[in-house]
Short mmCIF file of C-alpha atoms and ligand atoms in Angstrom, two decimals:
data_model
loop_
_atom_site.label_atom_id
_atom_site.label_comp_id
_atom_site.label_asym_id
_atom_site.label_seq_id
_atom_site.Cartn_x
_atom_site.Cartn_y
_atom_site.Cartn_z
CA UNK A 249 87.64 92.03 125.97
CA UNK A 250 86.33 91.25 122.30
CA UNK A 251 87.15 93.42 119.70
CA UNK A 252 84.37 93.79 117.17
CA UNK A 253 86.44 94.60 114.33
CA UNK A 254 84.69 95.90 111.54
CA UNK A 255 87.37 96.24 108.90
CA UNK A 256 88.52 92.85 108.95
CA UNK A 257 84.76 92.06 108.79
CA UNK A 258 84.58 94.78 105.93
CA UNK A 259 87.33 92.98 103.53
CA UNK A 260 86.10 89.40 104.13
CA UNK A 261 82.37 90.53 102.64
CA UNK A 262 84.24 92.51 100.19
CA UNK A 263 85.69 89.19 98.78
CA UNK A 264 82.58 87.36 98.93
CA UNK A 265 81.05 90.29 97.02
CA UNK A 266 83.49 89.89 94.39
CA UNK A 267 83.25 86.41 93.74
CA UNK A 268 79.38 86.71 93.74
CA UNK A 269 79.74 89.42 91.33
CA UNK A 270 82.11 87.53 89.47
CA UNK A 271 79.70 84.27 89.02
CA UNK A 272 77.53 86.79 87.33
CA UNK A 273 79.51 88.48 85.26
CA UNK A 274 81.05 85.38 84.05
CA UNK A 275 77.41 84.38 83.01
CA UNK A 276 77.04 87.53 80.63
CA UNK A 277 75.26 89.73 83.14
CA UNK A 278 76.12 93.00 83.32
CA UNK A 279 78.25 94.48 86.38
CA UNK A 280 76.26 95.60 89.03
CA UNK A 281 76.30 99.90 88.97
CA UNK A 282 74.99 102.21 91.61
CA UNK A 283 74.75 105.88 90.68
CA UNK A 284 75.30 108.45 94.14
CA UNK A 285 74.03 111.71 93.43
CA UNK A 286 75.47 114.56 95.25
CA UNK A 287 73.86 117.99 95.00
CA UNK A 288 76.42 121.14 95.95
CA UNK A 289 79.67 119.83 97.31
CA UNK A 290 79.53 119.13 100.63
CA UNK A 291 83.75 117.70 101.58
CA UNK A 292 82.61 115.63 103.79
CA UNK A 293 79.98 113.96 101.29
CA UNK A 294 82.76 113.87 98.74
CA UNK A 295 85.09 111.72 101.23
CA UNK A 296 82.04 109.26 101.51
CA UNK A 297 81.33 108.95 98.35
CA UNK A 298 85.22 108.42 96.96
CA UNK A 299 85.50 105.67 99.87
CA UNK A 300 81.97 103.73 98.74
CA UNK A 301 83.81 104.17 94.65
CA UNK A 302 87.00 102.59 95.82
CA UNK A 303 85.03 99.45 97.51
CA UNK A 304 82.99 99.33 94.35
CA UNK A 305 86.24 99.25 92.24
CA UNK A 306 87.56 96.77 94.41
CA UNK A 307 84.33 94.17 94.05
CA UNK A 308 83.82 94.74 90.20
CA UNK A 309 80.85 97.73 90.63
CA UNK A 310 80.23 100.52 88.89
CA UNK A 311 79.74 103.77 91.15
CA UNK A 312 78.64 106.93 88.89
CA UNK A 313 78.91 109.75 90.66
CA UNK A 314 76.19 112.25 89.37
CA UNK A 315 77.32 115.41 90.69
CA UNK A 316 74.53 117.87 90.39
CA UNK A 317 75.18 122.18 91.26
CA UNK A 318 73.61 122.87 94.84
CA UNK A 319 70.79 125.83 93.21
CA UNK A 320 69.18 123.11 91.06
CA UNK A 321 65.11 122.86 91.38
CA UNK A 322 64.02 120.16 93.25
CA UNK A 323 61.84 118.83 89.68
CA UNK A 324 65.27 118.96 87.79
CA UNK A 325 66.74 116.49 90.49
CA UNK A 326 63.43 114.34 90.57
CA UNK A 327 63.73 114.35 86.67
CA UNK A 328 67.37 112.87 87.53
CA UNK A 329 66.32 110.27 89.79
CA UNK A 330 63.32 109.02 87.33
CA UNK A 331 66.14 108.33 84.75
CA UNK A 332 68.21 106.71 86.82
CA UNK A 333 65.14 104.30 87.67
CA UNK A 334 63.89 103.79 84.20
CA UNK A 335 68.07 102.66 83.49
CA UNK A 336 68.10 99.31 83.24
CA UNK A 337 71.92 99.27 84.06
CA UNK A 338 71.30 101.00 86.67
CA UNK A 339 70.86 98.57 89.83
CA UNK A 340 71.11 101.31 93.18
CA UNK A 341 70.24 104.63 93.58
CA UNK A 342 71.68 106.85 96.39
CA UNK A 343 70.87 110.66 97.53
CA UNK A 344 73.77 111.32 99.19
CA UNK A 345 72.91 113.54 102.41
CA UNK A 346 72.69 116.12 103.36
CA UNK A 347 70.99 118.17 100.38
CA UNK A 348 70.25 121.70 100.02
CA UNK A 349 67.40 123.19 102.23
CA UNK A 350 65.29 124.09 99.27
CA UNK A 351 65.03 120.18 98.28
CA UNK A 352 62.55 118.00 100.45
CA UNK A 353 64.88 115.13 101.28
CA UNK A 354 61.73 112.73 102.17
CA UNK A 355 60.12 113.93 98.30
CA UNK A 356 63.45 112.60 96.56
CA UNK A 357 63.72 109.55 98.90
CA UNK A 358 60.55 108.32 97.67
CA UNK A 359 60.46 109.10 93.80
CA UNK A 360 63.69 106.46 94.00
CA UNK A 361 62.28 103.03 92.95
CA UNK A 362 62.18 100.87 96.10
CA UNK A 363 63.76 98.31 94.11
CA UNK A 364 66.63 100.60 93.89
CA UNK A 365 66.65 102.15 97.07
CA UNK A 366 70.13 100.63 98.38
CA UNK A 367 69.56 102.97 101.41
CA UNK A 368 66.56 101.55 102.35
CA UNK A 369 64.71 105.03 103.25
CA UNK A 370 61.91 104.39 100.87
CA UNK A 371 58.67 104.62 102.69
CA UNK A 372 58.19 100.79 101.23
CA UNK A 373 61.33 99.25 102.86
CA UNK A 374 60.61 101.23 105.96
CA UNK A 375 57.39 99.18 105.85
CA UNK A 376 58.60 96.22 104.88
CA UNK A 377 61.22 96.33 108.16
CA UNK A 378 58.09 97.02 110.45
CA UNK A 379 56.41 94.25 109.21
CA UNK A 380 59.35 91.66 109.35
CA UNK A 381 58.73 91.29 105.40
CA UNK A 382 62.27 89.67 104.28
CA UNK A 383 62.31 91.51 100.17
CA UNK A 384 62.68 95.05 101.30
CA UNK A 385 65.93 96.59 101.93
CA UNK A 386 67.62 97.78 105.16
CA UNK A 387 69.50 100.68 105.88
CA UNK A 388 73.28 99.35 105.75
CA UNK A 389 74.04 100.93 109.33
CA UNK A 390 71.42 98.76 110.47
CA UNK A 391 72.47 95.55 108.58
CA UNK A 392 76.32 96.03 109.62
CA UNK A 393 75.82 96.63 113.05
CA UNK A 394 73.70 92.98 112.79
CA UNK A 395 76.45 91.88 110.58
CA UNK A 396 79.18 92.29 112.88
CA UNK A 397 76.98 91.00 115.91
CA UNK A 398 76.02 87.84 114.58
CA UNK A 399 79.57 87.03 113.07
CA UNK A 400 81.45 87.61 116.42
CA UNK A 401 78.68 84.84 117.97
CA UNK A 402 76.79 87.35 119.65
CA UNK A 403 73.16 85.75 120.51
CA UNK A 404 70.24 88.55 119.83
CA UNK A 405 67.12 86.67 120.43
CA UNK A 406 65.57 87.02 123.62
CA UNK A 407 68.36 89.55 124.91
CA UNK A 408 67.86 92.91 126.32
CA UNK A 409 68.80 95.37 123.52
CA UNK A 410 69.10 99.14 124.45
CA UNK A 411 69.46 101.79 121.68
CA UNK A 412 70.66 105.27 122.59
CA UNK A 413 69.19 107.17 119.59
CA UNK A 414 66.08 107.49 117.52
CA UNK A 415 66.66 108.98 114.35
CA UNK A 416 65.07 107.53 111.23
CA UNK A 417 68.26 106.63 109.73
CA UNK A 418 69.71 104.58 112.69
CA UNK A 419 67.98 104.48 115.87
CA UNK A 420 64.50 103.17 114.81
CA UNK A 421 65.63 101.07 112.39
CA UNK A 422 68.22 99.09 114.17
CA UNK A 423 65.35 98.98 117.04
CA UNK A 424 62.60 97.55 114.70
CA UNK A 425 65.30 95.17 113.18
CA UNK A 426 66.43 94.00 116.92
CA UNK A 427 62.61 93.27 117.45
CA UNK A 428 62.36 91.51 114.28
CA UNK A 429 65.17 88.96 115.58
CA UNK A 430 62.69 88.10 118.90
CA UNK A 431 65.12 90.54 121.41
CA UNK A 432 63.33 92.71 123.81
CA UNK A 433 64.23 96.95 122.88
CA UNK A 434 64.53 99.55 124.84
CA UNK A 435 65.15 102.87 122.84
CA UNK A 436 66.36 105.61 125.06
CA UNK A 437 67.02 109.23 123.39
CA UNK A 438 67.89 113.03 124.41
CA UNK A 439 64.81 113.38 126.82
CA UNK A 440 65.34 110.08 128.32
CA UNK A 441 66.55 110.72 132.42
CA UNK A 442 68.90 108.69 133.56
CA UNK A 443 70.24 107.19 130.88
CA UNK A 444 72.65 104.89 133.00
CA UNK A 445 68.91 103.37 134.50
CA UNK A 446 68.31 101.84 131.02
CA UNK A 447 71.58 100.87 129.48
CA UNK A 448 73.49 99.13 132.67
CA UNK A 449 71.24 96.28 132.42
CA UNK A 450 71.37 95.98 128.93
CA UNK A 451 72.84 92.70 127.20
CA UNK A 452 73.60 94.40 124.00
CA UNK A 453 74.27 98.03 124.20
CA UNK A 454 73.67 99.98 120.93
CA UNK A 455 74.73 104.10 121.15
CA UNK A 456 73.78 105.87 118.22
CA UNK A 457 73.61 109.75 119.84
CA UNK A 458 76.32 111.77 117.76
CA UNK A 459 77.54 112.64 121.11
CA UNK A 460 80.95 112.08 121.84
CA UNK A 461 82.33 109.79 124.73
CA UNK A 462 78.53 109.80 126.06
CA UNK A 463 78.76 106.32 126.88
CA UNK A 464 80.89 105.64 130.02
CA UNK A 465 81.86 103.47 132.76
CA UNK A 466 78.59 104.77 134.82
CA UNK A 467 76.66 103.18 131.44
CA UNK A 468 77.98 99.62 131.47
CA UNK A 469 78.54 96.18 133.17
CA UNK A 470 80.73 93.26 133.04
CA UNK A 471 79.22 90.91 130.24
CA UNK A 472 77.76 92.98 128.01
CA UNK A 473 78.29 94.02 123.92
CA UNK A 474 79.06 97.71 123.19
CA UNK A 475 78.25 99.02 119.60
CA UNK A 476 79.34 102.41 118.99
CA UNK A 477 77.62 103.87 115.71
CA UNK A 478 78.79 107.63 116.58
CA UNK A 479 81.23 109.53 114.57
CA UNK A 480 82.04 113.04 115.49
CA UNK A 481 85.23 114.01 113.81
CA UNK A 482 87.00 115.99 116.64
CA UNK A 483 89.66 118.88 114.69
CA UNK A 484 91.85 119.52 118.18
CA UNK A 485 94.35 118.46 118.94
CA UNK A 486 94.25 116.71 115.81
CA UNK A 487 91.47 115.53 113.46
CA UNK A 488 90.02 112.37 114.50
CA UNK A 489 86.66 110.07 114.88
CA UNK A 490 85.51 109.93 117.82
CA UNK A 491 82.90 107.72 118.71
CA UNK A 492 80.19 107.64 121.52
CA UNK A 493 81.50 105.63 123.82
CA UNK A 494 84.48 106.54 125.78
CA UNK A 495 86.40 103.77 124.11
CA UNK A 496 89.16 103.18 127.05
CA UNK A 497 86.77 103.78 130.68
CA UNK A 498 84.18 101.27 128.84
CA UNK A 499 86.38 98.43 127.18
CA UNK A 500 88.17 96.87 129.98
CA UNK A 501 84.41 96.28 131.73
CA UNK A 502 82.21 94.62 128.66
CA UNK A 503 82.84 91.70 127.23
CA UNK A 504 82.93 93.01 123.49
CA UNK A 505 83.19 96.63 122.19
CA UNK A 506 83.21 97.97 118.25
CA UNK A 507 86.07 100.30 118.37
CA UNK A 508 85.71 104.09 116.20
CA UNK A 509 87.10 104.25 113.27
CA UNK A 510 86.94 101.08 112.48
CA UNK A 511 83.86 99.27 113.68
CA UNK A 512 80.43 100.03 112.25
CA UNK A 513 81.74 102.67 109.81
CA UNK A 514 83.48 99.84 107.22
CA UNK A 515 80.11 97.70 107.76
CA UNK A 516 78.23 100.18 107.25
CA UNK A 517 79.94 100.53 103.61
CA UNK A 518 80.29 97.04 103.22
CA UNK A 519 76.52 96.32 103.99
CA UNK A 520 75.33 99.25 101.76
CA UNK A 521 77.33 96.93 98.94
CA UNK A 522 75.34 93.43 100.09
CA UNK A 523 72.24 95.27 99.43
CA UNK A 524 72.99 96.61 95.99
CA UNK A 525 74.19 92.85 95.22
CA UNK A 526 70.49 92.00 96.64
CA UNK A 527 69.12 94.80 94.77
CA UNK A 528 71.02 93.60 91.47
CA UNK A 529 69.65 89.81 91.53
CA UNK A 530 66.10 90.52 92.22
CA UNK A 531 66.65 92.65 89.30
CA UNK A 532 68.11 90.28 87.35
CA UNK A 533 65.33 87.74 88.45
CA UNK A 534 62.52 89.96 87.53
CA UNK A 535 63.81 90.26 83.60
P1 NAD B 866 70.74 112.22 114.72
O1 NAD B 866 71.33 113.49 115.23
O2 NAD B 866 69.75 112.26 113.64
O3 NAD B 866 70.07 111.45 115.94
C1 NAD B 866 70.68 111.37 117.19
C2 NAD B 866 69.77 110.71 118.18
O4 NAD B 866 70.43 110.61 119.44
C3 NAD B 866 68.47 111.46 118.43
O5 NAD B 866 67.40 110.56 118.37
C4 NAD B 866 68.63 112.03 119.84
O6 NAD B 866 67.39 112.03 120.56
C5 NAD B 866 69.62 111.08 120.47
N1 NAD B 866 70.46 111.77 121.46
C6 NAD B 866 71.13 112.94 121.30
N2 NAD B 866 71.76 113.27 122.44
C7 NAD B 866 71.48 112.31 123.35
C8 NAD B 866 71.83 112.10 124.70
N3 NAD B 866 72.60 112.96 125.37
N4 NAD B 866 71.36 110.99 125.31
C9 NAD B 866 70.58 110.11 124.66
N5 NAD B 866 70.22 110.26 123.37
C10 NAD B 866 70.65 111.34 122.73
O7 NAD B 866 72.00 111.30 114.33
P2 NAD B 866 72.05 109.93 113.46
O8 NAD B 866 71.95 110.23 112.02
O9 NAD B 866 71.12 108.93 114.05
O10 NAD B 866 73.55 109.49 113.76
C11 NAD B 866 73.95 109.19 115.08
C12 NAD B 866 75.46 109.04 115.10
O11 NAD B 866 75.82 107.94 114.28
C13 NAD B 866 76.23 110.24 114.51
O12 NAD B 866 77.44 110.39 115.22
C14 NAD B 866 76.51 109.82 113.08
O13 NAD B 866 77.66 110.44 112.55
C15 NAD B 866 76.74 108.35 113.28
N6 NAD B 866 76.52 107.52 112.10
C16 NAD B 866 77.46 106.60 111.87
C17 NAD B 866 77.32 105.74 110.80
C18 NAD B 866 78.37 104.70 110.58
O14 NAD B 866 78.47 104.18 109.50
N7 NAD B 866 79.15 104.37 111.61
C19 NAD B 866 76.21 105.83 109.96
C20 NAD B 866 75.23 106.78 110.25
C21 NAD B 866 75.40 107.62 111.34
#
């Protein structure tokens, strides 16, 4: 069995990153700098956004971390967000979810600038990924899962891709991005029967549910690639991230399994970083 090891993965791009970054800076550019806002204070959402500061640190970029109180008007944040695009040293903007149920999450998303939009949410990117147009951004989950796949040598076009999961954030994209690289997608989600039907035949195997140990020996064959995108963080008997695939039934049957923690997770940080770099040149291009 192959371990698809994100981590190592993770550090590699981080280098690369930094000597990219480096080049610039070395140039006169500025440093590339994201700004994360975070409205109330979520733990969890803190934990994210210290681990994306301490890549940043480690690659030469900025991360501000506007920290905004959760009762604030969704007009004052959107006030916040038009700054932070009109900032010329500013290269990303982030929303970190979740927000506040009084703020429209989809009404923030799009006042960012789609230049900025390291997330790749903006209705723009979303349309550029439908229609295969290579300047828009990606969401990084979506990028690192492709990431790790085509580093280990995994072959995408003209396999049978199945994702379990169609949320905007994960499922769909990572579907429409499959397409994009000529495979042939299957998405199966909570109202799908028989799950085992779809994903047992499947060449690549994508589960993206947020249900734990969902994926199991039933699920798979001999041959295929496992990516597990779920984290659940399980408090008993002790806290851990669990993923959605039952990590020890499935991986002595596929050929090549990501593993939870430390699979998609550090891509998915690691990509989000590749498209603020991408975000920070065509900046730089433009003037
Ligand atoms: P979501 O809850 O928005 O969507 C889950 C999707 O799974 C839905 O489309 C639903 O129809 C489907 N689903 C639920 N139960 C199912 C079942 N029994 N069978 C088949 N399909 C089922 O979640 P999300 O935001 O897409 O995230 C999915 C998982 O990925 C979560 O565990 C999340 O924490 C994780 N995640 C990980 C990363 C990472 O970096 N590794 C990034 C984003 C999300």
């Amino acid at each position: 069995m192959m371990l698809l090891d994100g981590k190592k993965l993770r550090n590699e791009i981080a280098s690369e990153l930094k000597t990219s970054i480096d080049a610039y800076v070395s140039k006169g550019y500025v440093s590339p700098k994201v700004a994360i806002i975070q409205v109330g204070m979520n733990k969890e959402s803190t934990l994210f956004i210290e681990n994306k500061k301490k890549f940043g640190q480690k690659i030469g970029v900025e991360v501000v971390h506007v920290h905004l109180p959760y009762n604030i008007p969704e007009d004052e944040l959107l006030k916040e967000i038009y700054a932070l695009n009109d900032d010329n040293s500013v290269h990303g903007v982030i929303i970190q979810m979740p927000v506040p149920k009084h703020i429209r999450r989809e009404v923030c998303v799009e006042a960012i600038s789609p230049l900025k939009d390291v997330d790749g949410l903006h209705s723009e990117n979303v349309k550029a990924l439908w229609v295969h147009r290579s300047d828009g951004i990606v969401p990084a989950t979506t990028r690192g899962i492709l990431t790790l796949l085509e580093h280990n040598g995994v072959l995408i076009e003209g396999r049978n891709v199945v994702v379990v999961g169609r949320s905007s954030l994960v499922g769909k994209p990572t579907a429409m991005a499959f397409l994009n690289k000529n495979a042939t997608v299957t998405v199966c989600h909570s109202k799908t029967p028989n799950l085992e039907f779809y994903t047992t035949p499947a060449d690549i195997l994508i589960a993206a549910a947020g249900v734990p140990r969902l994926i199991r020996s039933q699920h798979v064959r001999p041959g295929q690639v496992v990516v597990d995108v779920g984290i659940t963080i399980e408090e008993v008997p002790e806290r851990v991230a669990v993923g959605d695939v039952h990590f020890d039934e499935v991986a002595d049957i596929v050929h090549a399994i990501s593993p939870v923690p430390g699979g998609v997770g550090p891509m998915t940080v690691a990509s989000l970083f590749q498209n603020l770099f991408d975000a920070y040149t065509r900046i730089i291009k433009k003037g």
